[in-house]
Amino acid sequence: KQEVTQIPAALSVPEGENLVLNCSFTDSAIYNLQWFRQDPGKGLTSLLLIQSSQREQTSGRLNASLDKSSGRSTLYIAASQPGDSATYLCAVEETSGSRLTFGEGTQLTVNP
Amino acid sequence: EAQVTQNPRYLITVTGKKLTVTCSQNMNHEYMSWYRQDPGLGLRQIYYSMNVEVTDKGDVPEGYKVSRKEKRNFPLILESPSPNQTSLYFCASSVDRGLEAFFGQGTRLTVV
């Protein structure tokens, strides 16, 4: 059964820092990996989707990488801002199923 | 505006009283699914639908029903809610599996 782990569970940084969030998964037979952002009282917003054949995706200050063979992904946030404060979730979709398996998330706080 | 709309956003009900949480998307997406989010357990899939009249169980389907009579709507039905179904529920849709998922804003359900 696929398991997704995110480290750290919580992270607090001063504004302007570059930071890395980590995601690992146990079964490398994945279709894709998505990073989401969840704000309190709101739904999930997809940030980046990496297909299994890709190594990375970039959107603005965000860069996500995927190493399928080692079961790891990282989300890099450059020049963090207080508005980046949220919970970041990693999810994988397996080739064998039709579900997203989520990690429990990293709660990020960016302090002004 | 492209969106997934859930109603209600908040609901408190009593054990055994049937309820329906509605989900509607305006993006003509084929694929829709329901998740529940619980502390310490993350998001888990309840049911999903690949197209109209095609539904299948996710990881935690017990106590839930769904229907997909039209492409845009995917209601979640709790025939006899119990306290262990107290949770935050999310509906999601995508053009097809393996592509970017769009989530609704969530329904916080409390069963007393």
mmCIF file of N, CA and C in Angstrom, chain A residues 29-108:
data_model
loop_
_atom_site.group_PDB
_atom_site.id
_atom_site.type_symbol
_atom_site.label_atom_id
_atom_site.label_comp_id
_atom_site.label_asym_id
_atom_site.label_seq_id
_atom_site.Cartn_x
_atom_site.Cartn_y
_atom_site.Cartn_z
ATOM 1 N N ALA A 29 5.774 3.138 -8.483
ATOM 2 C CA ALA A 29 4.905 2.986 -9.661
ATOM 3 C C ALA A 29 3.817 4.044 -9.637
ATOM 4 N N ILE A 30 4.219 5.279 -9.881
ATOM 5 C CA ILE A 30 3.267 6.387 -9.815
ATOM 6 C C ILE A 30 2.997 6.943 -11.196
ATOM 7 N N TYR A 31 1.803 7.527 -11.308
ATOM 8 C CA TYR A 31 1.359 8.179 -12.534
ATOM 9 C C TYR A 31 1.850 9.626 -12.541
ATOM 10 N N ASN A 32 1.711 10.256 -11.384
ATOM 11 C CA ASN A 32 2.171 11.633 -11.232
ATOM 12 C C ASN A 32 2.267 11.978 -9.755
ATOM 13 N N LEU A 33 2.793 13.158 -9.489
ATOM 14 C CA LEU A 33 2.870 13.686 -8.128
ATOM 15 C C LEU A 33 2.414 15.127 -8.179
ATOM 16 N N GLN A 34 1.572 15.510 -7.222
ATOM 17 C CA GLN A 34 1.080 16.883 -7.175
ATOM 18 C C GLN A 34 1.419 17.506 -5.834
ATOM 19 N N TRP A 35 1.723 18.774 -5.865
ATOM 20 C CA TRP A 35 1.844 19.572 -4.663
ATOM 21 C C TRP A 35 0.638 20.502 -4.582
ATOM 22 N N PHE A 36 0.038 20.528 -3.376
ATOM 23 C CA PHE A 36 -1.127 21.374 -3.138
ATOM 24 C C PHE A 36 -0.819 22.326 -1.984
ATOM 25 N N ARG A 37 -1.583 23.380 -1.975
ATOM 26 C CA ARG A 37 -1.565 24.316 -0.858
ATOM 27 C C ARG A 37 -2.958 24.309 -0.230
ATOM 28 N N GLN A 38 -3.015 24.267 1.118
ATOM 29 C CA GLN A 38 -4.297 24.326 1.811
ATOM 30 C C GLN A 38 -4.261 25.457 2.817
ATOM 31 N N ASP A 39 -5.190 26.393 2.667
ATOM 32 C CA ASP A 39 -5.334 27.492 3.610
ATOM 33 C C ASP A 39 -6.475 27.178 4.565
ATOM 34 N N PRO A 40 -6.384 27.655 5.801
ATOM 35 C CA PRO A 40 -7.431 27.365 6.787
ATOM 36 C C PRO A 40 -8.812 27.758 6.273
ATOM 37 N N GLY A 41 -9.773 26.856 6.398
ATOM 38 C CA GLY A 41 -11.133 27.152 5.974
ATOM 39 C C GLY A 41 -11.337 27.140 4.478
ATOM 40 N N LYS A 42 -10.322 26.759 3.751
ATOM 41 C CA LYS A 42 -10.448 26.743 2.293
ATOM 42 C C LYS A 42 -10.054 25.380 1.756
ATOM 43 N N GLY A 43 -10.321 25.189 0.500
ATOM 44 C CA GLY A 43 -9.982 23.920 -0.131
ATOM 45 C C GLY A 43 -8.524 23.850 -0.509
ATOM 46 N N LEU A 44 -8.196 22.824 -1.258
ATOM 47 C CA LEU A 44 -6.830 22.626 -1.721
ATOM 48 C C LEU A 44 -6.662 23.297 -3.078
ATOM 49 N N THR A 45 -5.515 23.909 -3.267
ATOM 50 C CA THR A 45 -5.179 24.522 -4.545
ATOM 51 C C THR A 45 -3.970 23.802 -5.106
ATOM 52 N N SER A 46 -4.093 23.306 -6.328
ATOM 53 C CA SER A 46 -2.971 22.628 -6.961
ATOM 54 C C SER A 46 -1.901 23.642 -7.328
ATOM 55 N N LEU A 47 -0.668 23.349 -6.917
ATOM 56 C CA LEU A 47 0.457 24.242 -7.210
ATOM 57 C C LEU A 47 1.255 23.752 -8.409
ATOM 58 N N LEU A 48 1.630 22.486 -8.358
ATOM 59 C CA LEU A 48 2.460 21.921 -9.418
ATOM 60 C C LEU A 48 2.104 20.451 -9.572
ATOM 61 N N LEU A 49 2.087 19.997 -10.801
ATOM 62 C CA LEU A 49 1.877 18.589 -11.105
ATOM 63 C C LEU A 49 3.064 18.104 -11.919
ATOM 64 N N ILE A 50 3.689 17.017 -11.465
ATOM 65 C CA ILE A 50 4.825 16.443 -12.181
ATOM 66 C C ILE A 50 4.412 15.062 -12.671
ATOM 67 N N GLN A 51 4.435 14.869 -13.980
ATOM 68 C CA GLN A 51 4.158 13.540 -14.520
ATOM 69 C C GLN A 51 5.339 12.625 -14.221
ATOM 70 N N SER A 52 5.103 11.331 -14.218
ATOM 71 C CA SER A 52 6.137 10.379 -13.828
ATOM 72 C C SER A 52 7.362 10.431 -14.741
ATOM 73 N N SER A 53 7.177 10.893 -15.962
ATOM 74 C CA SER A 53 8.290 10.969 -16.904
ATOM 75 C C SER A 53 9.106 12.261 -16.765
ATOM 76 N N GLN A 54 8.627 13.178 -15.930
ATOM 77 C CA GLN A 54 9.296 14.465 -15.764
ATOM 78 C C GLN A 54 10.180 14.461 -14.524
ATOM 79 N N ARG A 55 11.128 15.395 -14.497
ATOM 80 C CA ARG A 55 12.016 15.504 -13.341
ATOM 81 C C ARG A 55 11.679 16.712 -12.471
ATOM 82 N N GLU A 56 11.119 17.753 -13.105
ATOM 83 C CA GLU A 56 10.776 18.933 -12.314
ATOM 84 C C GLU A 56 9.756 19.786 -13.042
ATOM 85 N N GLN A 57 9.124 20.668 -12.239
ATOM 86 C CA GLN A 57 8.194 21.657 -12.766
ATOM 87 C C GLN A 57 8.419 22.957 -11.998
ATOM 88 N N THR A 58 8.210 24.057 -12.690
ATOM 89 C CA THR A 58 8.426 25.369 -12.071
ATOM 90 C C THR A 58 7.218 26.246 -12.318
ATOM 91 N N SER A 59 6.874 27.028 -11.287
ATOM 92 C CA SER A 59 5.834 28.030 -11.429
ATOM 93 C C SER A 59 6.197 29.200 -10.534
ATOM 94 N N GLY A 60 6.615 30.289 -11.139
ATOM 95 C CA GLY A 60 6.998 31.464 -10.361
ATOM 96 C C GLY A 60 8.130 31.167 -9.403
ATOM 97 N N ARG A 61 7.882 31.384 -8.109
ATOM 98 C CA ARG A 61 8.922 31.140 -7.090
ATOM 99 C C ARG A 61 8.948 29.687 -6.623
ATOM 100 N N LEU A 62 8.125 28.849 -7.202
ATOM 101 C CA LEU A 62 8.042 27.453 -6.790
ATOM 102 C C LEU A 62 8.719 26.548 -7.805
ATOM 103 N N ASN A 63 9.453 25.582 -7.270
ATOM 104 C CA ASN A 63 10.060 24.559 -8.115
ATOM 105 C C ASN A 63 9.892 23.219 -7.425
ATOM 106 N N ALA A 64 9.335 22.260 -8.142
ATOM 107 C CA ALA A 64 9.166 20.923 -7.582
ATOM 108 C C ALA A 64 9.988 19.947 -8.398
ATOM 109 N N SER A 65 10.671 19.052 -7.710
ATOM 110 C CA SER A 65 11.450 18.020 -8.371
ATOM 111 C C SER A 65 10.894 16.648 -8.019
ATOM 112 N N LEU A 66 11.188 15.692 -8.873
ATOM 113 C CA LEU A 66 10.724 14.324 -8.656
ATOM 114 C C LEU A 66 11.835 13.350 -8.990
ATOM 115 N N ASP A 67 12.155 12.480 -8.037
ATOM 116 C CA ASP A 67 13.066 11.370 -8.265
ATOM 117 C C ASP A 67 12.274 10.107 -8.002
ATOM 118 N N LYS A 68 11.708 9.567 -9.059
ATOM 119 C CA LYS A 68 10.788 8.449 -8.893
ATOM 120 C C LYS A 68 11.493 7.205 -8.365
ATOM 121 N N SER A 69 12.705 6.982 -8.811
ATOM 122 C CA SER A 69 13.412 5.761 -8.416
ATOM 123 C C SER A 69 13.703 5.728 -6.920
ATOM 124 N N SER A 70 13.949 6.886 -6.338
ATOM 125 C CA SER A 70 14.228 6.925 -4.901
ATOM 126 C C SER A 70 12.985 7.250 -4.089
ATOM 127 N N GLY A 71 11.880 7.531 -4.771
ATOM 128 C CA GLY A 71 10.636 7.816 -4.066
ATOM 129 C C GLY A 71 10.649 9.145 -3.333
ATOM 130 N N ARG A 72 11.193 10.166 -3.983
ATOM 131 C CA ARG A 72 11.294 11.458 -3.304
ATOM 132 C C ARG A 72 10.885 12.616 -4.225
ATOM 133 N N SER A 73 10.324 13.633 -3.575
ATOM 134 C CA SER A 73 10.048 14.888 -4.256
ATOM 135 C C SER A 73 10.352 16.021 -3.293
ATOM 136 N N THR A 74 10.770 17.141 -3.841
ATOM 137 C CA THR A 74 10.983 18.331 -3.025
ATOM 138 C C THR A 74 10.242 19.505 -3.648
ATOM 139 N N LEU A 75 9.762 20.370 -2.792
ATOM 140 C CA LEU A 75 9.170 21.636 -3.222
ATOM 141 C C LEU A 75 10.055 22.740 -2.692
ATOM 142 N N TYR A 76 10.611 23.496 -3.610
ATOM 143 C CA TYR A 76 11.494 24.608 -3.271
ATOM 144 C C TYR A 76 10.713 25.910 -3.417
ATOM 145 N N ILE A 77 10.735 26.719 -2.361
ATOM 146 C CA ILE A 77 10.076 28.025 -2.392
ATOM 147 C C ILE A 77 11.160 29.082 -2.241
ATOM 148 N N ALA A 78 11.278 29.923 -3.240
ATOM 149 C CA ALA A 78 12.294 30.971 -3.205
ATOM 150 C C ALA A 78 11.722 32.256 -2.606
ATOM 151 N N ALA A 79 12.578 32.949 -1.883
ATOM 152 C CA ALA A 79 12.236 34.273 -1.347
ATOM 153 C C ALA A 79 10.854 34.261 -0.697
ATOM 154 N N SER A 80 10.721 33.476 0.346
ATOM 155 C CA SER A 80 9.406 33.262 0.964
ATOM 156 C C SER A 80 8.777 34.570 1.445
ATOM 157 N N GLN A 81 7.441 34.586 1.429
ATOM 158 C CA GLN A 81 6.659 35.761 1.831
ATOM 159 C C GLN A 81 5.607 35.337 2.860
ATOM 160 N N PRO A 82 5.133 36.264 3.689
ATOM 161 C CA PRO A 82 4.088 35.897 4.661
ATOM 162 C C PRO A 82 2.862 35.264 4.004
ATOM 163 N N GLY A 83 2.551 35.673 2.788
ATOM 164 C CA GLY A 83 1.426 35.088 2.069
ATOM 165 C C GLY A 83 1.623 33.643 1.683
ATOM 166 N N ASP A 84 2.833 33.140 1.825
ATOM 167 C CA ASP A 84 3.093 31.716 1.550
ATOM 168 C C ASP A 84 2.688 30.836 2.730
ATOM 169 N N SER A 85 2.358 31.447 3.853
ATOM 170 C CA SER A 85 1.971 30.677 5.035
ATOM 171 C C SER A 85 0.727 29.860 4.742
ATOM 172 N N ALA A 86 0.843 28.561 4.906
ATOM 173 C CA ALA A 86 -0.238 27.622 4.586
ATOM 174 C C ALA A 86 0.272 26.220 4.897
ATOM 175 N N THR A 87 -0.587 25.234 4.689
ATOM 176 C CA THR A 87 -0.158 23.839 4.762
ATOM 177 C C THR A 87 0.059 23.340 3.342
ATOM 178 N N TYR A 88 1.196 22.714 3.122
ATOM 179 C CA TYR A 88 1.555 22.201 1.798
ATOM 180 C C TYR A 88 1.445 20.680 1.822
ATOM 181 N N LEU A 89 0.690 20.170 0.878
ATOM 182 C CA LEU A 89 0.413 18.738 0.797
ATOM 183 C C LEU A 89 1.000 18.160 -0.481
ATOM 184 N N CYS A 90 1.556 16.998 -0.331
ATOM 185 C CA CYS A 90 2.088 16.239 -1.454
ATOM 186 C C CYS A 90 1.141 15.057 -1.685
ATOM 187 N N ALA A 91 0.865 14.732 -2.941
ATOM 188 C CA ALA A 91 -0.021 13.606 -3.245
ATOM 189 C C ALA A 91 0.486 12.877 -4.473
ATOM 190 N N VAL A 92 0.417 11.559 -4.444
ATOM 191 C CA VAL A 92 0.816 10.760 -5.594
ATOM 192 C C VAL A 92 -0.385 10.005 -6.137
ATOM 193 N N GLU A 93 -0.411 9.864 -7.433
ATOM 194 C CA GLU A 93 -1.424 9.036 -8.086
ATOM 195 C C GLU A 93 -0.702 7.827 -8.656
ATOM 196 N N GLU A 94 -1.159 6.649 -8.260
ATOM 197 C CA GLU A 94 -0.497 5.427 -8.684
ATOM 198 C C GLU A 94 -0.987 4.974 -10.049
ATOM 199 N N THR A 95 -0.150 4.228 -10.735
ATOM 200 C CA THR A 95 -0.541 3.707 -12.040
ATOM 201 C C THR A 95 -1.640 2.663 -11.901
ATOM 202 N N SER A 96 -1.707 2.030 -10.736
ATOM 203 C CA SER A 96 -2.649 0.922 -10.561
ATOM 204 C C SER A 96 -4.020 1.349 -10.072
ATOM 205 N N GLY A 97 -4.170 2.608 -9.695
ATOM 206 C CA GLY A 97 -5.446 2.999 -9.103
ATOM 207 C C GLY A 97 -5.944 4.318 -9.628
ATOM 208 N N SER A 98 -7.014 4.796 -9.034
ATOM 209 C CA SER A 98 -7.611 6.058 -9.442
ATOM 210 C C SER A 98 -7.786 6.970 -8.247
ATOM 211 N N ARG A 99 -6.762 7.028 -7.411
ATOM 212 C CA ARG A 99 -6.864 7.885 -6.233
ATOM 213 C C ARG A 99 -5.567 8.647 -6.048
ATOM 214 N N LEU A 100 -5.689 9.741 -5.342
ATOM 215 C CA LEU A 100 -4.517 10.465 -4.869
ATOM 216 C C LEU A 100 -4.258 10.014 -3.443
ATOM 217 N N THR A 101 -3.029 9.610 -3.150
ATOM 218 C CA THR A 101 -2.627 9.291 -1.789
ATOM 219 C C THR A 101 -1.830 10.472 -1.261
ATOM 220 N N PHE A 102 -2.327 11.041 -0.169
ATOM 221 C CA PHE A 102 -1.766 12.279 0.364
ATOM 222 C C PHE A 102 -0.831 12.027 1.533
ATOM 223 N N GLY A 103 0.154 12.907 1.652
ATOM 224 C CA GLY A 103 0.893 13.022 2.891
ATOM 225 C C GLY A 103 0.097 13.880 3.859
ATOM 226 N N GLU A 104 0.584 13.968 5.095
ATOM 227 C CA GLU A 104 -0.148 14.740 6.091
ATOM 228 C C GLU A 104 0.161 16.227 6.039
ATOM 229 N N GLY A 105 1.132 16.588 5.254
ATOM 230 C CA GLY A 105 1.374 18.000 5.031
ATOM 231 C C GLY A 105 2.480 18.598 5.879
ATOM 232 N N THR A 106 2.976 19.719 5.404
ATOM 233 C CA THR A 106 3.915 20.559 6.154
ATOM 234 C C THR A 106 3.242 21.908 6.381
ATOM 235 N N GLN A 107 3.110 22.272 7.645
ATOM 236 C CA GLN A 107 2.506 23.574 7.974
ATOM 237 C C GLN A 107 3.606 24.628 7.983
ATOM 238 N N LEU A 108 3.553 25.536 7.040
ATOM 239 C CA LEU A 108 4.576 26.566 6.873
ATOM 240 C C LEU A 108 4.090 27.901 7.413
#
